[in-house]
Amino acid sequence: MNFSLSGLKCKVQIDVTGTAAQLAGMVAADTAAKIAGKAAGYLGVGASLAGQAQAFKDNLHASAADGNETKSVVVDINLDLGVRKAGEEVTTAVSIVGDALDRVDKVIPVKTATIWVEQAIANKVKEVITAWAKETVKNKTGVDVDRAKQAATQAKDQAKDLADQAKAKLGLS
């Protein structure tokens, strides 16, 4: 299943939880991680700094969940969506339109909001397509994809165990 949709008009609600300081810290840590990641790519250094920045961001995110402040904004977006390889690859491009830019920027930087909305849409599209594909296979063949995958994994593990036991008996370990 491959398809693309362009120029979709959508309305989304962005909910941001945490104090202003926590949100600012997450954005700053995200920016630091990206800069350190680029430095690591070009100079071979910075991977440790990128990891530290990500850990700092994760800690802020965890503490923000305990925050008592949630800000919401409903905005109109234009969405371009591409799906390839039966939903394995999903690309999204979102642009926030109209007067919403100022409203979003008061809650969270527009660039960050755009990235998060794109990721949320891509994740949901993958989830829906995967569920649809599994249900279609089950309806047409009677095979439950998840159970078949689990059975294959168990068979592989059993074969490995038997091979290891045979090697041990033959002294090949």
Coordinates of N, CA, C and O in Angstrom, one line a residue:
M1 N 0.8 -1.2 0.0 CA 0.0 0.0 0.0 C 0.9 1.2 0.0 O 1.6 1.5 0.9
N2 N 0.8 2.0 -1.1 CA 1.5 3.2 -1.2 C 0.6 4.3 -1.6 O -0.2 4.1 -2.5
F3 N 0.6 5.4 -1.0 CA -0.2 6.6 -1.4 C 0.3 7.9 -0.8 O 1.1 7.8 0.1
S4 N -0.1 9.0 -1.4 CA 0.2 10.3 -0.8 C -1.0 11.2 -0.9 O -1.8 11.0 -1.8
L5 N -1.2 12.0 0.1 CA -2.2 13.0 0.1 C -1.6 14.3 0.4 O -0.7 14.5 1.2
S6 N -2.0 15.3 -0.3 CA -1.4 16.6 -0.2 C -2.5 17.7 0.0 O -3.6 17.6 -0.6
G7 N -2.2 18.6 0.8 CA -3.1 19.8 1.0 C -4.3 19.5 1.9 O -5.3 20.2 1.8
L8 N -4.2 18.5 2.8 CA -5.3 18.2 3.6 C -5.4 19.3 4.7 O -4.5 19.7 5.3
K9 N -6.6 19.7 4.9 CA -6.9 20.8 5.9 C -7.4 20.0 7.1 O -8.4 19.3 7.1
C10 N -6.7 20.2 8.2 CA -7.1 19.6 9.5 C -7.1 20.6 10.6 O -6.5 21.6 10.6
K11 N -7.8 20.2 11.7 CA -7.8 20.9 12.9 C -7.2 20.0 14.0 O -7.6 18.9 14.1
V12 N -6.2 20.5 14.7 CA -5.6 19.7 15.8 C -5.6 20.5 17.1 O -5.6 21.7 17.1
Q13 N -5.6 19.8 18.2 CA -5.5 20.4 19.5 C -4.1 20.0 20.1 O -3.8 18.8 20.1
I14 N -3.4 21.0 20.5 CA -2.1 20.7 21.0 C -2.2 21.0 22.5 O -2.6 22.1 22.9
D15 N -1.9 20.0 23.3 CA -1.9 20.1 24.8 C -0.5 20.0 25.3 O 0.2 19.1 25.0
V16 N -0.1 21.0 26.1 CA 1.3 21.0 26.6 C 1.2 21.1 28.1 O 0.5 22.0 28.7
T17 N 1.8 20.1 28.8 CA 1.7 20.0 30.2 C 3.1 20.3 30.9 O 4.1 19.8 30.4
G18 N 3.1 21.1 31.9 CA 4.3 21.5 32.6 C 4.4 23.0 32.9 O 3.6 23.7 32.4
T19 N 5.3 23.4 33.7 CA 5.5 24.8 34.0 C 6.3 25.4 32.8 O 6.9 24.7 32.0
A20 N 6.2 26.7 32.7 CA 6.9 27.4 31.7 C 8.4 27.1 31.7 O 9.0 26.9 30.7
A21 N 9.0 27.0 32.9 CA 10.4 26.7 33.0 C 10.7 25.3 32.5 O 11.7 25.1 31.8
Q22 N 9.8 24.3 32.8 CA 10.0 23.0 32.3 C 10.0 22.9 30.8 O 10.8 22.3 30.2
L23 N 9.0 23.6 30.2 CA 8.8 23.6 28.8 C 10.0 24.3 28.1 O 10.5 23.8 27.1
A24 N 10.4 25.4 28.7 CA 11.6 26.1 28.1 C 12.8 25.2 28.2 O 13.7 25.1 27.3
G25 N 13.0 24.5 29.3 CA 14.1 23.6 29.5 C 14.1 22.4 28.5 O 15.1 22.0 28.0
M26 N 12.9 21.9 28.2 CA 12.8 20.8 27.2 C 13.2 21.3 25.9 O 13.9 20.6 25.1
V27 N 12.8 22.4 25.5 CA 13.1 23.0 24.2 C 14.6 23.2 24.1 O 15.3 22.9 23.1
A28 N 15.2 23.8 25.2 CA 16.6 24.1 25.2 C 17.4 22.8 25.1 O 18.4 22.7 24.4
A29 N 17.0 21.8 25.9 CA 17.7 20.5 25.9 C 17.6 19.8 24.5 O 18.6 19.2 24.0
D30 N 16.5 20.0 23.9 CA 16.3 19.4 22.5 C 17.2 20.1 21.5 O 17.9 19.4 20.7
T31 N 17.3 21.4 21.6 CA 18.2 22.1 20.7 C 19.6 21.8 21.0 O 20.4 21.5 20.1
A32 N 20.0 21.6 22.3 CA 21.4 21.3 22.6 C 21.7 19.9 22.1 O 22.8 19.6 21.6
A33 N 20.8 18.9 22.2 CA 21.0 17.6 21.7 C 21.2 17.6 20.2 O 22.1 16.9 19.7
K34 N 20.4 18.4 19.5 CA 20.6 18.4 18.0 C 21.9 19.0 17.6 O 22.6 18.5 16.7
I35 N 22.3 20.1 18.3 CA 23.6 20.7 18.0 C 24.7 19.7 18.3 O 25.7 19.5 17.5
A36 N 24.7 19.0 19.5 CA 25.7 18.1 19.8 C 25.7 16.9 18.9 O 26.8 16.4 18.5
G37 N 24.5 16.5 18.4 CA 24.5 15.4 17.4 C 25.1 15.8 16.1 O 25.8 15.0 15.5
K38 N 24.9 17.0 15.7 CA 25.5 17.5 14.4 C 27.1 17.6 14.6 O 27.8 17.2 13.7
A39 N 27.5 18.0 15.8 CA 28.9 18.1 16.1 C 29.5 16.7 16.1 O 30.6 16.5 15.6
A40 N 28.8 15.7 16.6 CA 29.3 14.4 16.6 C 29.5 13.9 15.2 O 30.4 13.2 14.9
G41 N 28.5 14.2 14.3 CA 28.6 13.8 12.9 C 29.7 14.4 12.2 O 30.4 13.8 11.3
Y42 N 30.0 15.7 12.4 CA 31.1 16.3 11.7 C 32.5 16.2 12.3 O 33.5 16.1 11.6
L43 N 32.5 16.2 13.6 CA 33.8 16.3 14.3 C 34.1 15.0 15.0 O 35.3 14.8 15.5
G44 N 33.2 14.1 15.2 CA 33.4 12.9 15.9 C 33.4 13.0 17.4 O 33.8 12.2 18.2
V45 N 32.9 14.2 17.8 CA 32.8 14.5 19.3 C 31.3 14.9 19.5 O 30.6 15.3 18.6
G46 N 30.9 14.9 20.7 CA 29.6 15.4 21.1 C 28.6 14.4 21.3 O 27.5 14.7 21.8
A47 N 28.9 13.1 21.0 CA 27.9 12.1 21.3 C 27.5 12.0 22.7 O 26.3 11.8 23.1
S48 N 28.5 12.1 23.6 CA 28.2 12.1 25.0 C 27.4 13.3 25.5 O 26.4 13.2 26.2
L49 N 27.7 14.5 24.9 CA 26.9 15.7 25.2 C 25.5 15.5 24.7 O 24.5 15.9 25.4
A50 N 25.3 14.9 23.6 CA 24.0 14.7 23.0 C 23.2 13.8 23.9 O 22.0 14.0 24.2
G51 N 23.8 12.7 24.4 CA 23.2 11.8 25.3 C 22.8 12.5 26.7 O 21.7 12.2 27.2
Q52 N 23.7 13.3 27.2 CA 23.4 14.1 28.4 C 22.2 15.0 28.2 O 21.3 15.1 29.1
A53 N 22.2 15.7 27.1 CA 21.1 16.6 26.8 C 19.8 15.9 26.7 O 18.7 16.4 27.2
Q54 N 19.8 14.7 26.0 CA 18.6 13.9 25.9 C 18.1 13.4 27.3 O 16.9 13.5 27.6
A55 N 19.0 13.0 28.1 CA 18.7 12.6 29.5 C 18.1 13.7 30.3 O 17.1 13.5 31.0
F56 N 18.6 14.9 30.1 CA 18.1 16.1 30.8 C 16.7 16.4 30.3 O 15.8 16.6 31.1
K57 N 16.5 16.3 29.0 CA 15.2 16.5 28.4 C 14.2 15.5 29.0 O 13.0 15.8 29.3
D58 N 14.6 14.2 29.0 CA 13.7 13.2 29.5 C 13.3 13.4 31.0 O 12.2 13.2 31.3
N59 N 14.3 13.9 31.8 CA 14.0 14.2 33.2 C 13.0 15.3 33.3 O 12.1 15.2 34.1
L60 N 13.2 16.3 32.5 CA 12.2 17.4 32.5 C 10.9 17.0 32.0 O 9.8 17.4 32.6
H61 N 10.8 16.1 31.0 CA 9.6 15.6 30.5 C 8.8 14.8 31.6 O 7.6 15.0 31.8
A62 N 9.6 14.0 32.3 CA 9.0 13.2 33.4 C 8.4 14.1 34.5 O 7.3 13.9 35.0
S63 N 9.2 15.1 34.9 CA 8.7 16.0 35.9 C 7.6 16.9 35.4 O 6.7 17.3 36.2
A64 N 7.5 17.2 34.1 CA 6.4 18.0 33.6 C 5.1 17.3 33.7 O 4.1 17.9 33.8
A65 N 5.2 16.0 33.6 CA 3.9 15.2 33.7 C 3.3 15.4 35.1 O 2.1 15.3 35.2
D66 N 4.1 15.7 36.1 CA 3.6 16.0 37.4 C 3.2 17.5 37.5 O 2.6 17.9 38.5
G67 N 3.5 18.3 36.5 CA 3.2 19.7 36.5 C 1.7 19.9 36.6 O 0.9 19.1 36.2
N68 N 1.3 21.1 37.2 CA -0.1 21.3 37.3 C -0.6 22.2 36.3 O -1.8 22.7 36.4
E69 N 0.1 22.5 35.3 CA -0.3 23.5 34.3 C -0.4 22.8 32.9 O 0.6 22.2 32.4
T70 N -1.5 22.8 32.3 CA -1.7 22.3 30.9 C -2.3 23.4 30.1 O -3.3 24.0 30.4
K71 N -1.6 23.7 29.0 CA -2.0 24.7 28.1 C -2.5 24.0 26.8 O -1.8 23.1 26.3
S72 N -3.6 24.5 26.2 CA -4.1 23.9 25.0 C -4.3 24.9 24.0 O -4.7 26.1 24.3
V73 N -4.1 24.6 22.8 CA -4.4 25.5 21.7 C -5.0 24.6 20.5 O -4.4 23.6 20.2
V74 N -6.0 25.1 19.9 CA -6.6 24.4 18.7 C -6.2 25.2 17.5 O -6.5 26.4 17.5
V75 N -5.7 24.5 16.5 CA -5.1 25.2 15.3 C -5.5 24.5 14.1 O -5.8 23.3 14.1
D76 N -5.6 25.3 13.0 CA -5.7 24.7 11.7 C -4.4 24.4 11.1 O -3.4 25.2 11.2
I77 N -4.2 23.2 10.4 CA -3.0 22.9 9.8 C -3.2 22.4 8.3 O -4.3 22.0 8.0
N78 N -2.2 22.5 7.5 CA -2.2 21.9 6.2 C -1.3 20.7 6.4 O -0.2 20.8 7.0
L79 N -1.7 19.5 5.9 CA -1.0 18.3 6.1 C -0.7 17.6 4.7 O -1.6 17.5 3.9
D80 N 0.5 17.3 4.5 CA 0.9 16.4 3.4 C 1.3 15.1 4.0 O 2.1 15.1 5.0
L81 N 0.8 14.0 3.5 CA 1.0 12.7 4.1 C 1.4 11.7 3.0 O 0.8 11.7 1.9
G82 N 2.5 11.0 3.3 CA 3.0 10.0 2.3 C 3.1 8.6 3.1 O 3.6 8.6 4.2
V83 N 2.6 7.6 2.4 CA 2.7 6.2 3.0 C 3.3 5.3 2.0 O 2.8 5.3 0.9
R84 N 4.3 4.6 2.4 CA 5.0 3.6 1.5 C 5.2 2.3 2.3 O 5.2 2.3 3.5
K85 N 5.5 1.3 1.6 CA 5.8 0.0 2.1 C 4.7 -0.5 3.1 O 5.0 -0.8 4.3
A86 N 3.5 -0.4 2.7 CA 2.3 -0.8 3.5 C 2.3 -0.2 4.9 O 2.0 -0.8 5.9
G87 N 2.7 1.1 5.0 CA 2.6 1.8 6.2 C 3.9 1.7 7.1 O 4.0 2.3 8.1
E88 N 4.9 1.0 6.6 CA 6.2 0.9 7.3 C 6.9 2.3 7.3 O 7.6 2.6 8.2
E89 N 6.7 3.0 6.2 CA 7.3 4.3 6.1 C 6.2 5.3 5.9 O 5.4 5.3 5.0
V90 N 6.1 6.3 6.8 CA 5.1 7.3 6.8 C 5.8 8.6 6.9 O 6.6 8.8 7.8
T91 N 5.6 9.5 6.0 CA 6.2 10.9 6.1 C 5.0 11.9 6.2 O 4.0 11.7 5.6
T92 N 5.3 12.9 7.0 CA 4.3 14.0 7.2 C 5.0 15.3 7.1 O 6.2 15.4 7.4
A93 N 4.3 16.2 6.5 CA 4.7 17.6 6.5 C 3.5 18.5 7.0 O 2.5 18.4 6.4
V94 N 3.7 19.2 8.0 CA 2.7 20.0 8.6 C 3.0 21.5 8.6 O 4.2 21.8 8.9
S95 N 2.1 22.3 8.2 CA 2.3 23.7 8.4 C 1.1 24.3 9.1 O -0.1 24.0 8.8
I96 N 1.4 25.1 10.1 CA 0.3 25.7 10.9 C -0.1 27.0 10.2 O 0.8 27.7 9.8
V97 N -1.4 27.1 10.0 CA -1.8 28.2 9.1 C -2.6 29.3 9.9 O -3.1 29.1 11.0
G98 N -2.7 30.4 9.2 CA -3.5 31.5 9.8 C -2.9 32.2 11.0 O -1.7 32.2 11.2
D99 N -3.8 32.7 11.8 CA -3.4 33.4 13.0 C -2.9 32.5 14.1 O -2.6 32.9 15.2
A100 N -3.0 31.2 13.8 CA -2.6 30.2 14.9 C -1.1 30.3 15.2 O -0.8 29.9 16.3
L101 N -0.3 30.8 14.4 CA 1.2 30.8 14.7 C 1.4 31.6 16.0 O 2.2 31.1 16.8
D102 N 0.8 32.7 16.2 CA 1.0 33.5 17.4 C 0.4 32.7 18.6 O 1.0 32.7 19.7
R103 N -0.7 32.1 18.4 CA -1.3 31.4 19.6 C -0.5 30.2 20.0 O -0.3 29.9 21.2
V104 N 0.1 29.5 19.0 CA 1.0 28.3 19.3 C 2.2 28.8 20.0 O 2.7 28.2 20.9
D105 N 2.8 29.9 19.4 CA 4.1 30.4 19.9 C 4.0 30.8 21.4 O 5.0 30.8 22.1
K106 N 2.8 31.2 21.9 CA 2.6 31.5 23.3 C 2.7 30.3 24.2 O 2.9 30.4 25.4
V107 N 2.4 29.1 23.6 CA 2.4 27.9 24.4 C 3.7 27.1 24.2 O 4.2 26.6 25.2
I108 N 4.2 27.0 23.0 CA 5.4 26.3 22.7 C 5.9 26.8 21.4 O 5.1 27.2 20.5
P109 N 7.2 26.7 21.2 CA 7.8 27.2 19.9 C 7.1 26.5 18.7 O 6.9 25.3 18.7
V110 N 6.8 27.3 17.7 CA 6.1 26.7 16.5 C 6.8 25.6 15.9 O 6.2 24.6 15.5
K111 N 8.1 25.7 15.8 CA 8.9 24.6 15.2 C 8.8 23.3 16.0 O 8.6 22.2 15.4
T112 N 8.8 23.4 17.3 CA 8.7 22.2 18.1 C 7.3 21.7 18.0 O 7.1 20.4 17.9
A113 N 6.3 22.5 18.0 CA 4.9 22.1 17.9 C 4.7 21.3 16.6 O 4.1 20.3 16.5
T114 N 5.3 21.9 15.5 CA 5.2 21.3 14.2 C 5.8 19.9 14.2 O 5.2 18.9 13.7
I115 N 7.0 19.7 14.7 CA 7.6 18.4 14.8 C 6.8 17.4 15.6 O 6.6 16.3 15.1
W116 N 6.3 17.8 16.7 CA 5.5 16.9 17.5 C 4.2 16.5 16.9 O 3.8 15.4 16.9
V117 N 3.5 17.5 16.2 CA 2.3 17.1 15.5 C 2.6 16.2 14.3 O 1.9 15.2 14.1
E118 N 3.7 16.4 13.6 CA 4.1 15.5 12.5 C 4.3 14.1 13.0 O 3.8 13.1 12.4
Q119 N 5.0 14.0 14.1 CA 5.4 12.7 14.7 C 4.1 12.0 15.2 O 3.9 10.8 15.0
A120 N 3.2 12.7 15.8 CA 2.0 12.1 16.4 C 1.1 11.6 15.2 O 0.6 10.5 15.3
I121 N 1.0 12.4 14.1 CA 0.2 11.9 13.0 C 0.8 10.7 12.4 O 0.2 9.7 12.0
A122 N 2.2 10.7 12.2 CA 2.9 9.6 11.5 C 2.7 8.3 12.4 O 2.4 7.2 11.8
N123 N 2.8 8.5 13.7 CA 2.6 7.3 14.6 C 1.2 6.7 14.5 O 1.0 5.5 14.4
K124 N 0.2 7.6 14.5 CA -1.2 7.2 14.4 C -1.5 6.5 13.1 O -2.2 5.5 13.0
V125 N -1.0 7.1 12.0 CA -1.2 6.5 10.7 C -0.6 5.1 10.6 O -1.2 4.2 10.1
K126 N 0.6 4.9 11.1 CA 1.3 3.6 11.1 C 0.4 2.6 11.9 O 0.2 1.5 11.5
E127 N 0.0 3.1 13.1 CA -0.8 2.2 13.9 C -2.1 1.8 13.2 O -2.5 0.6 13.3
V128 N -2.8 2.7 12.6 CA -4.1 2.4 11.9 C -3.8 1.4 10.7 O -4.6 0.5 10.6
I129 N -2.8 1.7 9.9 CA -2.6 0.9 8.8 C -2.1 -0.5 9.2 O -2.5 -1.5 8.6
T130 N -1.3 -0.6 10.2 CA -0.9 -1.9 10.7 C -2.0 -2.7 11.1 O -2.2 -3.9 10.8
A131 N -2.9 -2.1 11.9 CA -4.1 -2.8 12.4 C -5.0 -3.3 11.3 O -5.5 -4.4 11.2
W132 N -5.2 -2.4 10.3 CA -6.0 -2.7 9.1 C -5.4 -3.8 8.4 O -6.1 -4.8 8.0
A133 N -4.1 -3.8 8.1 CA -3.4 -4.9 7.4 C -3.5 -6.2 8.1 O -3.8 -7.2 7.4
K134 N -3.3 -6.2 9.4 CA -3.4 -7.5 10.1 C -4.8 -8.0 10.1 O -5.0 -9.2 9.9
E135 N -5.8 -7.2 10.2 CA -7.2 -7.6 10.2 C -7.6 -8.1 8.8 O -8.3 -9.1 8.6
T136 N -7.0 -7.5 7.7 CA -7.3 -7.9 6.4 C -6.7 -9.3 6.1 O -7.4 -10.2 5.5
V137 N -5.5 -9.5 6.6 CA -4.9 -10.8 6.4 C -5.7 -11.9 7.2 O -5.9 -13.0 6.6
K138 N -6.1 -11.6 8.4 CA -6.8 -12.5 9.2 C -8.2 -12.9 8.5 O -8.6 -14.0 8.4
N139 N -8.8 -11.9 8.0 CA -10.1 -12.1 7.3 C -10.0 -12.9 6.0 O -10.9 -13.7 5.7
K140 N -8.9 -12.7 5.3 CA -8.8 -13.4 4.0 C -8.1 -14.7 4.1 O -8.4 -15.6 3.4
T141 N -7.3 -14.9 5.1 CA -6.5 -16.2 5.2 C -6.9 -17.0 6.5 O -6.5 -18.1 6.6
G142 N -7.4 -16.3 7.5 CA -7.7 -16.9 8.8 C -6.5 -17.0 9.7 O -6.5 -17.6 10.7
V143 N -5.4 -16.3 9.2 CA -4.1 -16.4 10.0 C -4.0 -15.1 10.8 O -4.2 -14.0 10.3
D144 N -3.8 -15.3 12.1 CA -3.6 -14.1 13.0 C -2.1 -13.8 12.9 O -1.2 -14.6 13.4
V145 N -1.8 -12.7 12.4 CA -0.4 -12.3 12.1 C 0.5 -12.3 13.4 O 1.6 -12.8 13.5
D146 N -0.1 -11.7 14.5 CA 0.7 -11.6 15.7 C 0.9 -13.0 16.3 O 2.0 -13.3 16.8
R147 N -0.1 -13.9 16.3 CA 0.1 -15.3 16.8 C 1.1 -16.0 15.9 O 2.0 -16.8 16.4
A148 N 1.1 -15.8 14.6 CA 2.0 -16.5 13.7 C 3.4 -16.0 13.9 O 4.4 -16.8 14.0
K149 N 3.6 -14.7 14.2 CA 4.9 -14.2 14.5 C 5.4 -14.7 15.8 O 6.6 -15.1 15.9
Q150 N 4.5 -14.8 16.8 CA 4.9 -15.4 18.1 C 5.3 -16.8 18.0 O 6.3 -17.3 18.5
A151 N 4.6 -17.6 17.2 CA 4.9 -19.0 17.0 C 6.2 -19.2 16.3 O 7.0 -20.1 16.6
A152 N 6.5 -18.3 15.3 CA 7.7 -18.4 14.5 C 8.9 -18.1 15.5 O 10.0 -18.7 15.4
T153 N 8.7 -17.1 16.3 CA 9.8 -16.7 17.3 C 10.1 -17.9 18.2 O 11.2 -18.2 18.5
Q154 N 9.0 -18.5 18.7 CA 9.2 -19.6 19.6 C 9.9 -20.8 18.9 O 10.8 -21.4 19.5
A155 N 9.5 -21.1 17.7 CA 10.1 -22.2 16.9 C 11.6 -21.9 16.7 O 12.5 -22.8 16.8
K156 N 11.9 -20.6 16.4 CA 13.3 -20.2 16.2 C 14.1 -20.4 17.5 O 15.2 -21.0 17.5
D157 N 13.5 -20.0 18.6 CA 14.2 -20.2 19.9 C 14.4 -21.6 20.3 O 15.5 -22.0 20.8
Q158 N 13.4 -22.5 20.0 CA 13.5 -23.9 20.3 C 14.6 -24.5 19.4 O 15.4 -25.4 19.9
A159 N 14.6 -24.1 18.1 CA 15.7 -24.7 17.2 C 17.1 -24.3 17.7 O 18.0 -25.1 17.6
K160 N 17.2 -23.1 18.1 CA 18.5 -22.6 18.6 C 18.9 -23.4 19.9 O 20.1 -23.9 20.0
D161 N 18.0 -23.6 20.8 CA 18.2 -24.4 22.0 C 18.6 -25.9 21.6 O 19.6 -26.4 22.2
L162 N 17.9 -26.5 20.7 CA 18.3 -27.8 20.2 C 19.6 -27.9 19.6 O 20.4 -28.8 19.8
A163 N 19.9 -26.9 18.8 CA 21.3 -26.8 18.1 C 22.4 -26.7 19.2 O 23.4 -27.4 19.1
D164 N 22.1 -25.9 20.2 CA 23.1 -25.7 21.3 C 23.3 -27.0 22.0 O 24.4 -27.4 22.4
Q165 N 22.2 -27.7 22.3 CA 22.3 -29.0 23.0 C 23.1 -30.0 22.2 O 23.9 -30.8 22.7
A166 N 22.8 -30.0 20.9 CA 23.5 -31.0 20.0 C 25.0 -30.7 19.9 O 25.8 -31.6 20.0
K167 N 25.3 -29.4 19.9 CA 26.7 -29.0 19.9 C 27.4 -29.4 21.1 O 28.6 -29.9 21.1
A168 N 26.7 -29.3 22.2 CA 27.3 -29.6 23.5 C 27.5 -31.1 23.6 O 28.6 -31.6 24.1
K169 N 26.6 -31.9 23.1 CA 26.8 -33.4 23.1 C 27.9 -33.8 22.2 O 28.6 -34.8 22.5
L170 N 28.1 -33.1 21.1 CA 29.2 -33.5 20.2 C 30.5 -32.8 20.6 O 31.5 -33.1 20.0
G171 N 30.5 -32.0 21.6 CA 31.7 -31.4 22.1 C 32.1 -30.2 21.2 O 33.3 -29.9 21.1
L172 N 31.2 -29.6 20.5 CA 31.5 -28.5 19.5 C 31.3 -27.1 20.1 O 31.5 -26.1 19.5
S173 N 30.9 -27.1 21.4 CA 30.6 -25.8 22.0 C 31.9 -24.9 22.2 O 32.9 -25.3 22.5

